[in-house]
Coordinates of C-alpha atoms in Angstrom, one line a residue:
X1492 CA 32.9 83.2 13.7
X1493 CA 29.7 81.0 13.5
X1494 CA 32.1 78.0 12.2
X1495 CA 33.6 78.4 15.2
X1496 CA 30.9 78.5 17.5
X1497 CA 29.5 75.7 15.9
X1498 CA 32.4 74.1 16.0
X1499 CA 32.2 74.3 20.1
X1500 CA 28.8 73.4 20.1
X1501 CA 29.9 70.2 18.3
X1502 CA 32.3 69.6 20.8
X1503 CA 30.4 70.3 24.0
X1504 CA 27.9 67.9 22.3
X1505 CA 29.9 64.9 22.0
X1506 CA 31.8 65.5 25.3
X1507 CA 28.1 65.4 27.1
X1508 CA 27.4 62.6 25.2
X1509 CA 30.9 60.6 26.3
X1510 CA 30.5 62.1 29.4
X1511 CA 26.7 60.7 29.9
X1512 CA 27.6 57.5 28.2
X1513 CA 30.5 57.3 31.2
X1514 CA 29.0 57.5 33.8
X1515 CA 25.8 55.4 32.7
X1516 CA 28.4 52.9 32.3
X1517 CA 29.7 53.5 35.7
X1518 CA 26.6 52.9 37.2
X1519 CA 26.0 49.8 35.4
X1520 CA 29.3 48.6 37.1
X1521 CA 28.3 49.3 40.4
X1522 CA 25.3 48.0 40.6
X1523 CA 26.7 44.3 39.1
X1524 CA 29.5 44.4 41.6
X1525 CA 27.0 45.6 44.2
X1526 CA 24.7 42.1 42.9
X1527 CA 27.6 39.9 43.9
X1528 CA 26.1 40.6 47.4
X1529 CA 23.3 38.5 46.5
X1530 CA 24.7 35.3 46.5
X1531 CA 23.5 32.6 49.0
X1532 CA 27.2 32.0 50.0
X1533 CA 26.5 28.3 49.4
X1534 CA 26.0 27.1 45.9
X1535 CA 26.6 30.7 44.9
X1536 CA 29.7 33.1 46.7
X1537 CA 28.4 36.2 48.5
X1538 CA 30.7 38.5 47.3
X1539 CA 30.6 41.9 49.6
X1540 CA 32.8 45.7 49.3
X1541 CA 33.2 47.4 52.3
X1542 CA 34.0 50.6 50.2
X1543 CA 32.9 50.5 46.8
X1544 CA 33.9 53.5 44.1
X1545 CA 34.5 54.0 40.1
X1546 CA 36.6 56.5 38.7
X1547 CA 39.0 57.1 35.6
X1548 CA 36.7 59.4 33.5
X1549 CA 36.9 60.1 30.7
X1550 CA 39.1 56.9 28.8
X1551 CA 39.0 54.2 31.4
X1552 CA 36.7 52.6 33.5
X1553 CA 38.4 52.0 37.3
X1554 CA 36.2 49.6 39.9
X1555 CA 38.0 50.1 43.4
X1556 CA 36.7 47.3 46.0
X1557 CA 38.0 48.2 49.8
X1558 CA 37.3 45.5 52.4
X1559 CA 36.6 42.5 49.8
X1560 CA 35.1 39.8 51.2
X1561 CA 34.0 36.3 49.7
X1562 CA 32.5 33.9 51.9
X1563 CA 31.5 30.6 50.4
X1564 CA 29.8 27.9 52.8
X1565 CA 32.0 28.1 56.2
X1566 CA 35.2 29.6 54.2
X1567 CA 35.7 33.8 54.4
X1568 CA 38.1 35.1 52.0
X1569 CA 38.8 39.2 53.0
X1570 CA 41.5 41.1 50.7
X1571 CA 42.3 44.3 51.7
X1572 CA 42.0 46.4 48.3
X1573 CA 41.3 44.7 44.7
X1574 CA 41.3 47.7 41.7
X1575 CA 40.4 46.8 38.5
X1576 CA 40.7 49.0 35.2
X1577 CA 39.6 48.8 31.9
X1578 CA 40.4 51.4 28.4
X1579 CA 37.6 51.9 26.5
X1580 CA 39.0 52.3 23.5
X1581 CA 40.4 48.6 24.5
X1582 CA 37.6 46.8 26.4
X1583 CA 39.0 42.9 25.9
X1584 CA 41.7 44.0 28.2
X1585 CA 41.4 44.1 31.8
X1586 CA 44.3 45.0 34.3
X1587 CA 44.0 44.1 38.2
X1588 CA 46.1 45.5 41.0
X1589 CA 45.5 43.8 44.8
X1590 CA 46.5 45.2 48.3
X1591 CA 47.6 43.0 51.2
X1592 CA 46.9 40.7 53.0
X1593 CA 44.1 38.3 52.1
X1594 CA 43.2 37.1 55.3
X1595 CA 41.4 33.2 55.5
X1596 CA 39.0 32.1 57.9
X1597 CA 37.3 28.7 58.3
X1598 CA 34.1 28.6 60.6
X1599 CA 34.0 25.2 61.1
X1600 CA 37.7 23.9 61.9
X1601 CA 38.5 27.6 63.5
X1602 CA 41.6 28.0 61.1
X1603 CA 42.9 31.1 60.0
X1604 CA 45.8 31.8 57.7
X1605 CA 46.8 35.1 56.1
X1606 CA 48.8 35.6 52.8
X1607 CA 51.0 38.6 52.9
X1608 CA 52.5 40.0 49.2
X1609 CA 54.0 42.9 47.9
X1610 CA 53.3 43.3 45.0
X1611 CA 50.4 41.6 43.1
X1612 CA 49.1 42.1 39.7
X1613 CA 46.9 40.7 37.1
X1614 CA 46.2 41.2 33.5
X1615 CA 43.4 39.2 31.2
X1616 CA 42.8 39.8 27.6
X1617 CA 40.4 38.2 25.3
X1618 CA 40.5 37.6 21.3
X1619 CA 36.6 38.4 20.6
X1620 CA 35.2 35.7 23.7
X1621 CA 38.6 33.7 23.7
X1622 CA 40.9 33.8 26.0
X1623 CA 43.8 35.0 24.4
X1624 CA 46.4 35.7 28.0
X1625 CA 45.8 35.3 31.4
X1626 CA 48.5 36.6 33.4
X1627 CA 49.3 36.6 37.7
X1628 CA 52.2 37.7 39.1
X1629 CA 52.7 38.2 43.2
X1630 CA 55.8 39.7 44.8
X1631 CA 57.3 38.6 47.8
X1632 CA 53.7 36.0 48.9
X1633 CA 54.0 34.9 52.4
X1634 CA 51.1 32.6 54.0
X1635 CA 51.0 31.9 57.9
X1636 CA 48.9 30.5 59.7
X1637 CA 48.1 33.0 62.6
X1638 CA 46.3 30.8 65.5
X1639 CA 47.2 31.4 68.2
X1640 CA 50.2 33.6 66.6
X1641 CA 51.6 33.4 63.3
X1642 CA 53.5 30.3 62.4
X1643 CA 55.3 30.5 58.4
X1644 CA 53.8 27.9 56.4
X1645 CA 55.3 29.0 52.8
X1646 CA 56.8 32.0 51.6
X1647 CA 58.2 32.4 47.9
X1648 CA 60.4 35.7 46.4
X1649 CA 58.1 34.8 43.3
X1650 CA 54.7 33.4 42.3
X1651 CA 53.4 34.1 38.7
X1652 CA 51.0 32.1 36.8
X1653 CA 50.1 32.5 32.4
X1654 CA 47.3 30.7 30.5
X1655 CA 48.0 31.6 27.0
X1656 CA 45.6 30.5 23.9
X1657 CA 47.4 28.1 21.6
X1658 CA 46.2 29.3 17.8
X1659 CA 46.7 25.8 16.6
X1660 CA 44.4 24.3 18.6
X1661 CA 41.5 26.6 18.3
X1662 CA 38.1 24.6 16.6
X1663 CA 35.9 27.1 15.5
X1664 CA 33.7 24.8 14.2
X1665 CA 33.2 22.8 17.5
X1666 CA 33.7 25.9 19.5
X1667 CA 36.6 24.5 21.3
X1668 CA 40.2 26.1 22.5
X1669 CA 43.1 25.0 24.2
X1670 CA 45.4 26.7 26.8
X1671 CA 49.1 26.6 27.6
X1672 CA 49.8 27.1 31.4
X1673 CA 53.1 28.3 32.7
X1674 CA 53.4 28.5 36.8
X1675 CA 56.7 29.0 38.5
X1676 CA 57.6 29.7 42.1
X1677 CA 61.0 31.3 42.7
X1678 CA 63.3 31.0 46.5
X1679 CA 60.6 29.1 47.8
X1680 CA 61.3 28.6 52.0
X1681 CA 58.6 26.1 54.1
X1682 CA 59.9 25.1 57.6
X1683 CA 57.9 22.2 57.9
X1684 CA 59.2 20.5 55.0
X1685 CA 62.7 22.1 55.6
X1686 CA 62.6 23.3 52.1
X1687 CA 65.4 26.7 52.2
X1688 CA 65.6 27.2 48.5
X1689 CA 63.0 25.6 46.8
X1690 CA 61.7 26.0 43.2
X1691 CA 58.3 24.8 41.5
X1692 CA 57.5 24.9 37.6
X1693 CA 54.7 23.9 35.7
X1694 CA 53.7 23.8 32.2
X1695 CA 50.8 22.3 31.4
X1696 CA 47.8 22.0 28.0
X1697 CA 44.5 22.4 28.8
X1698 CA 42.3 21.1 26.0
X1699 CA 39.0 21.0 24.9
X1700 CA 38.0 24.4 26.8
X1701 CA 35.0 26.2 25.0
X1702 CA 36.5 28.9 22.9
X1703 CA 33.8 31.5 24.3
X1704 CA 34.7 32.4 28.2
X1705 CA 31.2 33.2 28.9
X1706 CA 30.4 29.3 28.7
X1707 CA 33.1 28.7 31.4
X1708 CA 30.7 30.4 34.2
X1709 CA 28.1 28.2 33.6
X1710 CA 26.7 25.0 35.7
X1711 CA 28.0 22.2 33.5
X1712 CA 31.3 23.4 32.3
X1713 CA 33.3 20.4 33.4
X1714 CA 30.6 18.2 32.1
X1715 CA 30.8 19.7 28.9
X1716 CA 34.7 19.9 28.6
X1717 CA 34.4 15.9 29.7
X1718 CA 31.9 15.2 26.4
X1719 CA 34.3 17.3 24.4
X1720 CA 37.2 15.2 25.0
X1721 CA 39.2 17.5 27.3
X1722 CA 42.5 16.5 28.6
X1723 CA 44.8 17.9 30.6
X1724 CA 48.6 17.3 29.6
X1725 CA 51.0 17.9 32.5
X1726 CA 54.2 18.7 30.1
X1727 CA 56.5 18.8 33.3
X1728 CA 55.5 19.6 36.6
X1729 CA 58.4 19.7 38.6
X1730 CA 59.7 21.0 42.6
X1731 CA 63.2 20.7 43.5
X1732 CA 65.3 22.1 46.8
X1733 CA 69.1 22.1 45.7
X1734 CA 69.5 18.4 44.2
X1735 CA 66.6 16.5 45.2
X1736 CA 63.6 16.7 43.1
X1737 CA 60.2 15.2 42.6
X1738 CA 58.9 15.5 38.7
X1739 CA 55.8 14.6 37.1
X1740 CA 54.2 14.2 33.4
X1741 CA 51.1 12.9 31.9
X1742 CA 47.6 13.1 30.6
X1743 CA 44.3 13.4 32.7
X1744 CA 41.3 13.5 31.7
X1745 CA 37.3 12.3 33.2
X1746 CA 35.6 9.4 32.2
X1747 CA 31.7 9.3 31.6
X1748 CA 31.2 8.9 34.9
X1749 CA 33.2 11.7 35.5
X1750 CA 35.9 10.0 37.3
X1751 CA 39.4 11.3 37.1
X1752 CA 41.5 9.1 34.6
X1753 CA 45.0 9.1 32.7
X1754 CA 48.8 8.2 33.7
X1755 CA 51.5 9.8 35.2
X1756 CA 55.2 9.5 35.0
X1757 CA 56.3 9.8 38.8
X1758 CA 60.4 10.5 39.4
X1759 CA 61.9 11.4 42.5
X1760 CA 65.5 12.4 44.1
X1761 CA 66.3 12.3 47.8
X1762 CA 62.5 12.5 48.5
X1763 CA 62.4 9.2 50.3
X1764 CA 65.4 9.8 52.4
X1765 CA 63.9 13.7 53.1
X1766 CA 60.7 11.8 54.1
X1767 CA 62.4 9.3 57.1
X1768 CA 60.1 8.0 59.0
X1769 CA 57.0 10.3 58.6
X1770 CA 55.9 7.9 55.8
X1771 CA 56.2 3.9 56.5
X1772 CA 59.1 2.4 54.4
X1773 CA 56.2 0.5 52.9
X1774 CA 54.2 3.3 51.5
X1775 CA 57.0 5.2 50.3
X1776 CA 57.9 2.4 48.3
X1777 CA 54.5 2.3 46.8
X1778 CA 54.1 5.5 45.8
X1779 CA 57.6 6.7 44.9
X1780 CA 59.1 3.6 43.7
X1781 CA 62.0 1.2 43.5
X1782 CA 65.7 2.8 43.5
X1783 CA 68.1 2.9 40.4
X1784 CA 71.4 2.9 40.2
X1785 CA 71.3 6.5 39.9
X1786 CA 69.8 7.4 43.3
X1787 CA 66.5 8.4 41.9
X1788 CA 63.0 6.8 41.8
X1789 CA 60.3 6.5 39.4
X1790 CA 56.9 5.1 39.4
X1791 CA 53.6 5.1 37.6
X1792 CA 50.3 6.4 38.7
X1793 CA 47.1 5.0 36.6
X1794 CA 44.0 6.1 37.2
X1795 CA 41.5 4.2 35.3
X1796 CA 37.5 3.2 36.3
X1797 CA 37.8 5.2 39.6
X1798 CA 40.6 3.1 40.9
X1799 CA 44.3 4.1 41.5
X1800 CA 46.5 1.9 40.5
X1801 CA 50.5 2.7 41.5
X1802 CA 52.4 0.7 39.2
X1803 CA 50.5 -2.5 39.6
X1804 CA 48.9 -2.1 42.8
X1805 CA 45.5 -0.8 43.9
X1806 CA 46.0 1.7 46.4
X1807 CA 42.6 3.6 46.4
X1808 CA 39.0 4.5 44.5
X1809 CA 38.2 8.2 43.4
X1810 CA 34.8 9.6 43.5
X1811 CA 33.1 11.2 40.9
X1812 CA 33.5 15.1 40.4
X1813 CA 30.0 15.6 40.1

């Protein structure tokens, strides 16, 4: 009899314990959401919950946001519902579930558009500090603008979007990672462009990323990834409606100055004759390139010392990032 009642005691122990350490946790959580509030909403997003609640005792730590809003300079950003959850037994894994519509507003044009999904999910987990997957993936995402009354810009059946560590190119040494990206876009309609059936794919390399995602927060990130050599490879980047098609590839990068520089391969089918006459002949040629016998176009985009050359001709200067 005492073993068992020890036994109990034991147990009633260690569940007031968990059930302290919970919601001690829980608190902690708040209160860093609820500091997002602080920001200046300039150099630093003011990040606001209407409603803000935890839950998901006693193995997983839920953070439910109602009423999000993000304002940064003259730009509001106000999502309906954001969830996030987290297993404790599994902390470098975090699962987020979002509630339409995100609603944009600009102060100073007076724009506002509105995205409207189904539904929209996403999932990030970590290898120690690394980032090991990064996964988005939106139902059904349509984006109007809605002054004076909603207008379809874009809508999509699909949106998804992966960054997923590449093993290989991890440098422990120099504390540096890379990141394969995979974006597609699935049915995608835009009335302005009179795109019906429309597709977009990306897969990209990221390079040169710090291997520890806490450094990728901080003030000179991009400065840093420029001094480590980082690139970004654009394996094929392609959008297509039926048979015409505009694809890219290449390598970008900054330069000391923090200019953008690198080449890209441009080819094109039944863009220019899509175009008309929105675009002077002259610039299309430019930028899309002679014809082959094929029907389609290609051209080369340099971007070298801040200046943009297409194929041989100077067409424009870019600014530094920073």
């Amino acid at each position: 009899m005492k073993r068992i009642i020890i036994l109990a005691v034991i147990v009633a122990l260690v569940v007031l314990a968990w059930t302290g350490a919970w919601l001690f946790v829980a608190s902690q959580v708040e209160k860093q959401v609820a500091n997002l509030a602080n920001g200046d909403g300039v150099s630093d997003p003011k990040i606001t919950c209407a409603e803000l609640s935890t839950g998901g005792y006693p193995f997983a730590m839920d953070v439910v946001c109602k009423g999000a809003t993000v304002q940064m300079q003259d730009v509001t950003a106000q999502l309906a519902e954001i969830r996030g959850s987290v297993l404790v037994y599994q902390p470098t894994h975090a699962l987020f579930i979002a509630s339409s519509p995100l609603v944009l507003k600009d102060a100073f044009s007076g724009n506002e558009q509105r995205l409207d999904f189904g539904l929209a999910q996403a999932s990030v987990r970590l290898d120690s500090w690394r980032i090991a997957r990064v996964s988005v993936h939106v139902e059904n995402p349509a984006f109007y603008n809605t002054l004076p009354s909603d207008e379809l810009i874009a809508k999509a059946s699909l949106a998804e979007l992966h960054l997923i560590d590449i093993p290989e190119r991890h440098e422990p040494a120099k504390g540096l990672a890379a990141l394969a990206v995979y974006a597609p876009l699935e049915n995608l309609v835009m009335p302005g462009l009179q795109i019906a059936d429309g597709k977009v794919s990306v897969e990209a390399e990221i390079n040169g990323l710090p291997d520890d995602v806490r450094l990728m927060a901080e003030g000179d990130s991009i400065r840093r990834w420029q001094g480590a050599g980082g690139t970004v490879k654009l394996v094929n980047v392609q959008a297509s409606d039926g048979e015409n098609f505009i694809r890219t590839s290449g390598d970008v990068g900054l330069d000391e100055q923090m200019r953008p520089q690198g080449q890209l391969q441009l080819s094109s089918r039944g863009i220019v004759e899509r175009l008309g006459d929105r675009i002077p002949a002259q610039v299309r040629n430019i930028m899309l390139g002679q014809q082959a016998p094929d029907g389609s176009y290609g051209q080369t985009i340099t971007m070298r010392g801040g200046v943009v050359l297409v194929g041989l001709i100077p067409v424009g200067m870019v600014p530094p990032l920073l």
